[in-house]
JSON list of C-alpha atoms in Angstrom, two decimals:
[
{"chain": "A", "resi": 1, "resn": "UNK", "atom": "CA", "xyz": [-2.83, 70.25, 9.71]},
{"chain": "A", "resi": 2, "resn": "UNK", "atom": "CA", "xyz": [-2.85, 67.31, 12.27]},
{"chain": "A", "resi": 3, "resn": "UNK", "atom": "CA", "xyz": [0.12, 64.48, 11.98]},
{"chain": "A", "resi": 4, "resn": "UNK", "atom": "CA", "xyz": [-3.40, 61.92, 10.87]},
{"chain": "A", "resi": 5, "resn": "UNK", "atom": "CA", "xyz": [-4.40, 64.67, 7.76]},
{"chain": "A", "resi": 6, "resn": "UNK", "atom": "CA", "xyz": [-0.07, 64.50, 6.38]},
{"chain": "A", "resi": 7, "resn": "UNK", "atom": "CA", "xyz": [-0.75, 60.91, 6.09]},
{"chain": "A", "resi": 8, "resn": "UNK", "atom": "CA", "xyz": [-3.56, 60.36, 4.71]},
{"chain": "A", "resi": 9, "resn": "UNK", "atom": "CA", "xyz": [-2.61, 62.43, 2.01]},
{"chain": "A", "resi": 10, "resn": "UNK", "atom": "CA", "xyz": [0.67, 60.73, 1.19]},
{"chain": "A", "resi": 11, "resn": "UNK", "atom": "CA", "xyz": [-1.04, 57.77, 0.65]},
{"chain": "A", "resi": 12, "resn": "UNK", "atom": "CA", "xyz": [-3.61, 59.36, -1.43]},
{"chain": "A", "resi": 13, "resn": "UNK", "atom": "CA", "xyz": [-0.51, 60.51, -3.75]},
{"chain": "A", "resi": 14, "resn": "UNK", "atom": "CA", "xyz": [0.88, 57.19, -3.20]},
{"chain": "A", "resi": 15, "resn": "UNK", "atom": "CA", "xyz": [-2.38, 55.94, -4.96]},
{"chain": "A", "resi": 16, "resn": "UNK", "atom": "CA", "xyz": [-2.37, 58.41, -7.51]},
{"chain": "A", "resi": 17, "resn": "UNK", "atom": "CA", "xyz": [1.01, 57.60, -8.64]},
{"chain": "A", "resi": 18, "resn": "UNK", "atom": "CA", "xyz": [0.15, 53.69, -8.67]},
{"chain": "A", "resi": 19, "resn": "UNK", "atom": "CA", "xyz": [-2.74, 54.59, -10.55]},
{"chain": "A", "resi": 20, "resn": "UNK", "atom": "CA", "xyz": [-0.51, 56.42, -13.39]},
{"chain": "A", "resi": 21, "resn": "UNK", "atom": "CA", "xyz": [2.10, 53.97, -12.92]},
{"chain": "A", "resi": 22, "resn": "UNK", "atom": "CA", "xyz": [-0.30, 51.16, -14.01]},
{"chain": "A", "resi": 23, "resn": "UNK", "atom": "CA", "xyz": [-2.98, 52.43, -16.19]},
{"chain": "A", "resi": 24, "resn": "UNK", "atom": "CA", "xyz": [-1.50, 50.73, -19.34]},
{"chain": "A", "resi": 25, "resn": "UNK", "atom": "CA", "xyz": [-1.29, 47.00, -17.93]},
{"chain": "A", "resi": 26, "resn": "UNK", "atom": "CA", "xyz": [-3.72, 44.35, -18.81]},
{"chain": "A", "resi": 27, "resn": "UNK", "atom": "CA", "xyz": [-4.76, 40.93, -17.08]},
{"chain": "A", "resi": 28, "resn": "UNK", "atom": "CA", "xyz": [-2.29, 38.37, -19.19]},
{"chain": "A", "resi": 29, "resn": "UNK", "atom": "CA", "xyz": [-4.40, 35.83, -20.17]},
{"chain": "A", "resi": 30, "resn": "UNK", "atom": "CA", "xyz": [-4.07, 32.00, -19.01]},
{"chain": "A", "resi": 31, "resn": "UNK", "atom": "CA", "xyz": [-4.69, 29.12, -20.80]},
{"chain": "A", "resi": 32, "resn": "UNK", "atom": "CA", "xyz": [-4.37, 26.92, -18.27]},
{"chain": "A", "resi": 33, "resn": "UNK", "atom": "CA", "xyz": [-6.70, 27.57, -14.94]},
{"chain": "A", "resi": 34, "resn": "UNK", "atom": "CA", "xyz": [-4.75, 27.43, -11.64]},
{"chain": "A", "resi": 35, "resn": "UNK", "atom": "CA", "xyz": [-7.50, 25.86, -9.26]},
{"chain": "A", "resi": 36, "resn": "UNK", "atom": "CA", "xyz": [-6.96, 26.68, -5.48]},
{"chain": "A", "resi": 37, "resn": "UNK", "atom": "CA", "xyz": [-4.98, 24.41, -3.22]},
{"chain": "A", "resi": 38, "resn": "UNK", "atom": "CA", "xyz": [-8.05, 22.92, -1.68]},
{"chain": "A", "resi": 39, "resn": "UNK", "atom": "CA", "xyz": [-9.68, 21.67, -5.08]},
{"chain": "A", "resi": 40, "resn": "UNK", "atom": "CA", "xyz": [-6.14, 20.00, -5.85]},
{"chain": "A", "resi": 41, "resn": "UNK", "atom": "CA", "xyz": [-6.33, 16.10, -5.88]},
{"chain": "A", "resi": 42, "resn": "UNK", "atom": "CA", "xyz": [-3.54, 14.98, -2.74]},
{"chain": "A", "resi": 43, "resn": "UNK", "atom": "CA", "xyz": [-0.05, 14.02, -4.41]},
{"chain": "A", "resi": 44, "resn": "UNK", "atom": "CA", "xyz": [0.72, 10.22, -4.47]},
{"chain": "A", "resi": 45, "resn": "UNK", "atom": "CA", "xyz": [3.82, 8.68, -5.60]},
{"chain": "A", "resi": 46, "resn": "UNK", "atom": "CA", "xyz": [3.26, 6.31, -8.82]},
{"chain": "A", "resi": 47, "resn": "UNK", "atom": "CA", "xyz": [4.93, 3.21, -10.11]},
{"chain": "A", "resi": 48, "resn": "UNK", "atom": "CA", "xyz": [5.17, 1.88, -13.07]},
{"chain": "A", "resi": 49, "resn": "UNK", "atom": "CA", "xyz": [3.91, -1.63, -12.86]},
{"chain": "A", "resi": 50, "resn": "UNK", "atom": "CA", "xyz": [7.09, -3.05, -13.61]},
{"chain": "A", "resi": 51, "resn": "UNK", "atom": "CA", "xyz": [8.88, -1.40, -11.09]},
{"chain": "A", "resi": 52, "resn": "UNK", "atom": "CA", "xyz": [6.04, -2.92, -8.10]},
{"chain": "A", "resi": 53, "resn": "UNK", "atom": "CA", "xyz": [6.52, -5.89, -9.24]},
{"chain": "A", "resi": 54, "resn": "UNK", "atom": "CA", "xyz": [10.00, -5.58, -9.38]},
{"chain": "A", "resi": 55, "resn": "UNK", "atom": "CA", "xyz": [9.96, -4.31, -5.44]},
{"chain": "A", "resi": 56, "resn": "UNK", "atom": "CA", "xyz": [8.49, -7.07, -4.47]},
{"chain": "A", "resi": 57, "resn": "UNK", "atom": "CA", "xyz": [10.42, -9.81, -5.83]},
{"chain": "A", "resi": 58, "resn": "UNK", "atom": "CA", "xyz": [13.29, -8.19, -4.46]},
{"chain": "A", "resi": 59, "resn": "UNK", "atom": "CA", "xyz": [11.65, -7.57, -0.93]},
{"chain": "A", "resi": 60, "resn": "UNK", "atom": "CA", "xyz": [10.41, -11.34, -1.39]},
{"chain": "A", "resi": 61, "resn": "UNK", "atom": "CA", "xyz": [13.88, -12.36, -2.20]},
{"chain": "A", "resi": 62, "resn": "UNK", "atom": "CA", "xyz": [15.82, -10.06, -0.06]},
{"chain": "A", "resi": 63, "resn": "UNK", "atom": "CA", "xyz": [18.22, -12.38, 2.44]},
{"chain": "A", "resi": 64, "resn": "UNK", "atom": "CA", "xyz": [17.96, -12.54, 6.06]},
{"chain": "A", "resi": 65, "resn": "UNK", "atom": "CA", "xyz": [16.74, -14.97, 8.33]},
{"chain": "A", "resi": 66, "resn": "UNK", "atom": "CA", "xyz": [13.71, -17.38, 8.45]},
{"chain": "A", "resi": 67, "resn": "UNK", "atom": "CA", "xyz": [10.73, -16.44, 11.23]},
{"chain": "A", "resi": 68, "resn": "UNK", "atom": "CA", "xyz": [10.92, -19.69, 12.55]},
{"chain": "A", "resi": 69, "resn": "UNK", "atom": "CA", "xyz": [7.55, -21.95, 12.55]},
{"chain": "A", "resi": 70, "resn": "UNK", "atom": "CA", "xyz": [6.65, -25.02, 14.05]},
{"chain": "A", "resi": 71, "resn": "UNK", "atom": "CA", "xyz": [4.33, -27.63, 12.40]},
{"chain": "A", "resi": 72, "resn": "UNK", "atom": "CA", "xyz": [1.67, -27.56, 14.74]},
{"chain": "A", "resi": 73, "resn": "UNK", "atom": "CA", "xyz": [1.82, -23.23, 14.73]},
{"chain": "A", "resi": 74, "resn": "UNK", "atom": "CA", "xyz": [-1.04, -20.68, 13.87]},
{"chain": "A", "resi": 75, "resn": "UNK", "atom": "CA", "xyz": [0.58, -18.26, 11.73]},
{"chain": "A", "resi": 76, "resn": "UNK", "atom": "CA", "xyz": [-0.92, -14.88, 12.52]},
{"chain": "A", "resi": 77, "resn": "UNK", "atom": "CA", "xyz": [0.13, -11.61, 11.07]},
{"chain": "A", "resi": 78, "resn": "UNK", "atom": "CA", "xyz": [-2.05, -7.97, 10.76]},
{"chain": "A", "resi": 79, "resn": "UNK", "atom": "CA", "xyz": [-0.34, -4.40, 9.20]},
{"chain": "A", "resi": 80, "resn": "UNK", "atom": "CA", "xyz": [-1.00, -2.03, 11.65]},
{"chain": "A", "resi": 81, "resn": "UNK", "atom": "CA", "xyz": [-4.06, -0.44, 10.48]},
{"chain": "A", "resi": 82, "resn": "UNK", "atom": "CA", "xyz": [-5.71, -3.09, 9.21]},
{"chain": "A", "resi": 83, "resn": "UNK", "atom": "CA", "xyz": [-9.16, -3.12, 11.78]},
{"chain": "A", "resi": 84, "resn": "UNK", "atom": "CA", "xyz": [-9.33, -6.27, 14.31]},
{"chain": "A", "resi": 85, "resn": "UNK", "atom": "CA", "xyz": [-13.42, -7.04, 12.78]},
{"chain": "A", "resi": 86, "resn": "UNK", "atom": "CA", "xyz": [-11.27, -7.70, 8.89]},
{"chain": "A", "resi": 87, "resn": "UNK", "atom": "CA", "xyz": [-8.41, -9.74, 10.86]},
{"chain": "A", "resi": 88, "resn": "UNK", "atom": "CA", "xyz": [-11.40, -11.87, 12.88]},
{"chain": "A", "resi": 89, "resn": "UNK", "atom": "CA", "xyz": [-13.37, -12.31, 9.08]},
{"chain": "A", "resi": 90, "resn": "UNK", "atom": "CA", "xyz": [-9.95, -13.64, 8.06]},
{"chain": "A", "resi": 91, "resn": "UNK", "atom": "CA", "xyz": [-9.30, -16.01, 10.47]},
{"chain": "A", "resi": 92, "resn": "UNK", "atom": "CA", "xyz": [-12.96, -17.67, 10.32]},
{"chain": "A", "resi": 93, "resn": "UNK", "atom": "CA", "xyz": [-12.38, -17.88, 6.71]},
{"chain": "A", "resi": 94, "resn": "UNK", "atom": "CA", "xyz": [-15.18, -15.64, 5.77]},
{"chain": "A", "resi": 95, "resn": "UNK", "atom": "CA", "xyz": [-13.29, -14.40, 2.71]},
{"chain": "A", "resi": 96, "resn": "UNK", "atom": "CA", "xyz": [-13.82, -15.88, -0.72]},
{"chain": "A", "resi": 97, "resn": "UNK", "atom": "CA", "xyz": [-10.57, -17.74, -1.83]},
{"chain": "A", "resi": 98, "resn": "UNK", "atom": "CA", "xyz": [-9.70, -16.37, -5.50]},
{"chain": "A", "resi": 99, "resn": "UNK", "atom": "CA", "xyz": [-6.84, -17.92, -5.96]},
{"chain": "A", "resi": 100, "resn": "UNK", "atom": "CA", "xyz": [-4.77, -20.69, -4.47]},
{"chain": "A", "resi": 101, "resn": "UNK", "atom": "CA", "xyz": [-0.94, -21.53, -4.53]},
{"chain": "A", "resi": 102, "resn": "UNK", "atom": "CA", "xyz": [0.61, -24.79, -3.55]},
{"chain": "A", "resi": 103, "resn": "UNK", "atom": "CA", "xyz": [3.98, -25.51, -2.48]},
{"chain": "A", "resi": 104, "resn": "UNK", "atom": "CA", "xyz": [4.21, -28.78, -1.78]},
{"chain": "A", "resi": 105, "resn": "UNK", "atom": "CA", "xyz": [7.46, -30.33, -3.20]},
{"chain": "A", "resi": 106, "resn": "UNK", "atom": "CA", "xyz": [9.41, -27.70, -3.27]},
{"chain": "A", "resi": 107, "resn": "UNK", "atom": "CA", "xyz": [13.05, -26.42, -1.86]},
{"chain": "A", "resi": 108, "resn": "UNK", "atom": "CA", "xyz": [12.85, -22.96, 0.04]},
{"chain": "A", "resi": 109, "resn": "UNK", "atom": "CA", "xyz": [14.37, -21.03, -2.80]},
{"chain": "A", "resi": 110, "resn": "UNK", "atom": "CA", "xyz": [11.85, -21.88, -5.01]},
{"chain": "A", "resi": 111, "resn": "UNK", "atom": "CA", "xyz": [8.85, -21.54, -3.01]},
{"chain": "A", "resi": 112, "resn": "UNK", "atom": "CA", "xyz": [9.86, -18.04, -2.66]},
{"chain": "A", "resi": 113, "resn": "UNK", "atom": "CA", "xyz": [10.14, -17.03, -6.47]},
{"chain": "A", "resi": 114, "resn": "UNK", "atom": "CA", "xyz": [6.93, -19.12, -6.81]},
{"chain": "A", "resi": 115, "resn": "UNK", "atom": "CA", "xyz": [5.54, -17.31, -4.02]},
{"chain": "A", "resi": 116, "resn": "UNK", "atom": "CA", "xyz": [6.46, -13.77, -5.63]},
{"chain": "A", "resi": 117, "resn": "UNK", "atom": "CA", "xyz": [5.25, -14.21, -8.93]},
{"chain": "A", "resi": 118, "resn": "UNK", "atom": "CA", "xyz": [2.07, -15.69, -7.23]},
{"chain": "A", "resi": 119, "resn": "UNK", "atom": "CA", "xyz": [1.37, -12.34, -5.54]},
{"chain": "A", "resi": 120, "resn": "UNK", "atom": "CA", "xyz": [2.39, -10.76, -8.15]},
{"chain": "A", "resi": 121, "resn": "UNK", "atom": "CA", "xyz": [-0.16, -12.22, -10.90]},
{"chain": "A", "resi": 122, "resn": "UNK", "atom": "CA", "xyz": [-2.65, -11.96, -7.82]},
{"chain": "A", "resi": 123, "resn": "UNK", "atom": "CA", "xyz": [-2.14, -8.13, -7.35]},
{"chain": "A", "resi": 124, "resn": "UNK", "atom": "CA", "xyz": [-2.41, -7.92, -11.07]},
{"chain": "A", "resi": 125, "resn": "UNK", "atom": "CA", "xyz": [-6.13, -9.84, -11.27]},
{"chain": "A", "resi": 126, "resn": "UNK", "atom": "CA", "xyz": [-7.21, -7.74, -8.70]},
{"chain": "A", "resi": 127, "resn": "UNK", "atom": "CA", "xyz": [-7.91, -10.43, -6.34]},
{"chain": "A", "resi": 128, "resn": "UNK", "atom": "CA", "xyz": [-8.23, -9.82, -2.34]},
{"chain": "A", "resi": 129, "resn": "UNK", "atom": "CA", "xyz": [-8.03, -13.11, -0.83]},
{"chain": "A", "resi": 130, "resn": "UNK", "atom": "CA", "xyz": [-5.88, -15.90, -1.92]},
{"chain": "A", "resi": 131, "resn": "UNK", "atom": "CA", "xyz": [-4.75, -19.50, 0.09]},
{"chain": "A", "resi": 132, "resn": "UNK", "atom": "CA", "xyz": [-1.19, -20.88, 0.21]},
{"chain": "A", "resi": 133, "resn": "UNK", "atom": "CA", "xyz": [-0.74, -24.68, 0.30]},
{"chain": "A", "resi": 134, "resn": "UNK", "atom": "CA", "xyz": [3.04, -24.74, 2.07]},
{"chain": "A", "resi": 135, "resn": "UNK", "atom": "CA", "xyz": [2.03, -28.13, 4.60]},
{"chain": "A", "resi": 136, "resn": "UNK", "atom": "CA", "xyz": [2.17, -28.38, 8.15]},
{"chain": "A", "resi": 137, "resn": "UNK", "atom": "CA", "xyz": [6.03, -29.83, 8.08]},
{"chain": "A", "resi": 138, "resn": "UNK", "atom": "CA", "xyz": [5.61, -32.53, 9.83]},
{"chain": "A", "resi": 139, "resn": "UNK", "atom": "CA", "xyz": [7.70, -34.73, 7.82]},
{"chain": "A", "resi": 140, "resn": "UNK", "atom": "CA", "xyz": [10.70, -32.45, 7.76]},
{"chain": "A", "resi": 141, "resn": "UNK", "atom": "CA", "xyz": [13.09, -33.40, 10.79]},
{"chain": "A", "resi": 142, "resn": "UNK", "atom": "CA", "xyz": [15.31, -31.19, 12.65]},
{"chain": "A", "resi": 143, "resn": "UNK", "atom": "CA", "xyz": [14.93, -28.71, 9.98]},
{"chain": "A", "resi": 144, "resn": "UNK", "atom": "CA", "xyz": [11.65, -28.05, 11.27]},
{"chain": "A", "resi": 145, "resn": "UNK", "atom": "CA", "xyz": [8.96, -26.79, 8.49]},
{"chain": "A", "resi": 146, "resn": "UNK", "atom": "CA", "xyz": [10.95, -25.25, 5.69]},
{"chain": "A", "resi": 147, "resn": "UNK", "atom": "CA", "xyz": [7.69, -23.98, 3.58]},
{"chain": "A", "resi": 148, "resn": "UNK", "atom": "CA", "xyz": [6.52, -22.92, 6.59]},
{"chain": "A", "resi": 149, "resn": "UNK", "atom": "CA", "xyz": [8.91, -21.17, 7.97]},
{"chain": "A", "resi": 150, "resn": "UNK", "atom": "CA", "xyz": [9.77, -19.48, 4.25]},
{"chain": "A", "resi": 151, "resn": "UNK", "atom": "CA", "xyz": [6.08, -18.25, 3.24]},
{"chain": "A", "resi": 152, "resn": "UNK", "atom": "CA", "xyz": [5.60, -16.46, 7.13]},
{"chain": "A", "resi": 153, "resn": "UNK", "atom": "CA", "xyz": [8.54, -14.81, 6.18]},
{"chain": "A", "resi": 154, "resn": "UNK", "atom": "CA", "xyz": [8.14, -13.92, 3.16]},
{"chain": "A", "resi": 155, "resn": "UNK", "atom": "CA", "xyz": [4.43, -12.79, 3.53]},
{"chain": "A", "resi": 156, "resn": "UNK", "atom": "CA", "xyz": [5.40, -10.49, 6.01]},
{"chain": "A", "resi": 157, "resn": "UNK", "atom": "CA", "xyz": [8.21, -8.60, 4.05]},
{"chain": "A", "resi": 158, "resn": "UNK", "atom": "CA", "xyz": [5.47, -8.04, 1.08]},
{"chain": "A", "resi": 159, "resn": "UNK", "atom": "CA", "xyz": [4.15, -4.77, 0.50]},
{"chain": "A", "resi": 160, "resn": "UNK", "atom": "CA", "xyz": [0.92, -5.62, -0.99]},
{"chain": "A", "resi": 161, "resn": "UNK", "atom": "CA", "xyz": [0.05, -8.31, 2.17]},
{"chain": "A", "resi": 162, "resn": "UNK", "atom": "CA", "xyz": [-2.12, -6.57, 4.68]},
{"chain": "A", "resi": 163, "resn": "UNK", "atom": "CA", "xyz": [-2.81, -9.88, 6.81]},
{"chain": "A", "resi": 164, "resn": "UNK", "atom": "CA", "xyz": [-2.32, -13.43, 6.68]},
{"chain": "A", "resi": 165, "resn": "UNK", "atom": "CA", "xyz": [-3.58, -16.27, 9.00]},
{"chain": "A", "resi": 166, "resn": "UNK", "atom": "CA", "xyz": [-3.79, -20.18, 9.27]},
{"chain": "A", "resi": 167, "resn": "UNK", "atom": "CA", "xyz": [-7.21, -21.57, 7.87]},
{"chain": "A", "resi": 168, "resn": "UNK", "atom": "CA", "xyz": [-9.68, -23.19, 9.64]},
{"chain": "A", "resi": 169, "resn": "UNK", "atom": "CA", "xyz": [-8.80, -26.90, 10.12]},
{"chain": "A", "resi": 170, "resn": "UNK", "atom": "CA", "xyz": [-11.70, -27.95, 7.16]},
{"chain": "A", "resi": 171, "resn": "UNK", "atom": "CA", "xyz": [-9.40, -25.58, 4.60]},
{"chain": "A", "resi": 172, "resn": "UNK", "atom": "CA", "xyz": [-6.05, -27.30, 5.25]},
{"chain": "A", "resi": 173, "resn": "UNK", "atom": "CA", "xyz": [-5.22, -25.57, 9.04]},
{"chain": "A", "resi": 174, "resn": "UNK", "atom": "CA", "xyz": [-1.77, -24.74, 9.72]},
{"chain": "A", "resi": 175, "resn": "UNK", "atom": "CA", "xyz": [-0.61, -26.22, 6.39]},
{"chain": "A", "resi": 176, "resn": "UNK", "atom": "CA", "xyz": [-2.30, -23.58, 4.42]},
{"chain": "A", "resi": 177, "resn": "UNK", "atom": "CA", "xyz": [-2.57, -19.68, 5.38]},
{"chain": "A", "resi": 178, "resn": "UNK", "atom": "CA", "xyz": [-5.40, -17.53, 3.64]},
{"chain": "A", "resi": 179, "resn": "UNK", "atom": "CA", "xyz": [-3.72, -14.11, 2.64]},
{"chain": "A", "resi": 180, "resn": "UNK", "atom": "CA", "xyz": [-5.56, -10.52, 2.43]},
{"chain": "A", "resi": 181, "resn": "UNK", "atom": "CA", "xyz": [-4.28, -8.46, -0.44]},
{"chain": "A", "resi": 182, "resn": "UNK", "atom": "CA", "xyz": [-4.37, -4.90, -0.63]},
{"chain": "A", "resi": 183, "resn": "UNK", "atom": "CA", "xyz": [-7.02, -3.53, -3.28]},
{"chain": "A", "resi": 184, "resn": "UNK", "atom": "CA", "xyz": [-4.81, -2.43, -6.50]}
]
């Protein structure tokens, strides 16, 4: 008997005794279906509603300095990822305004829990597109544009804000700024 014959019949015994071993053991039966990794929808993390909104009030609200604007200033901002074609449509205004927010009057402090709950009720209508009234500042002094200066801020710490420019000069110009929203 060759080395190649002892082994093949130790694992022919090997089998036998498996066999034996399980002959009495039956499928358990599952009432729930395990599908296989690819068929599984991806993970994402979910909020409660409350708890967005309460993020960002606090990142609208969260201290730290002003991005300083200047009345006569574009303000331009784009989330990476956000393509350069929806940024241009943006800019020329080629988005329908659904809602519209103005500032005028008020301190910084309050244009910033105005501007939160804005977004806020925005996000919650589903709307895409929405204008800010905040003026150009020209009347301000040495302060320089406090509205201004506040929403650019602002807009870029919010989660939901994918890109924000000036309007064209016919929509109010650098003393409004249409906003893209993310889609909820």
């Amino acid at each position: 008997m060759s080395c190649g014959d002892e082994e093949e019949t130790d694992r022919a015994e090997e089998a036998e005794l498996f066999r034996r071993a399980m002959q009495d053991v039956r499928p358990m039966r599952s009432s729930r279906r395990i599908e296989s990794p690819a068929r599984r929808p991806r993970p994402r993390a979910r909020f409660a509603h409350a708890e967005r909104a309460a993020v960002l009030t606090e990142s609208l609200l969260a201290p730290g300095p002003l991005i300083d604007a200047q009345p006569g200033d574009e303000l331009l901002f784009r989330r990476p990822g956000v393509p350069e074609a929806i940024f241009r449509r943006l800019r020329r205004g080629n988005f329908r305004v659904e809602a519209e927010l103005d500032l005028h009057g008020l301190t910084g402090p309050e244009s910033a829990a105005q501007l939160a709950l804005f977004l806020k009720e925005a996000r919650a209508r589903g709307c895409r597109c929405v204008r800010i009234i905040h003026g150009k500042g020209l009347r301000s002094g040495a302060r320089g544009p406090v509205l201004k200066s506040t929403v650019n801020t602002l807009l870029r710490r919010a989660e939901p804000v994918l890109a924000f420019a000036s309007a064209r000069p016919a929509a109010g110009g650098t003393g409004a700024t249409l906003v893209l929203l993310q889609r909820v």
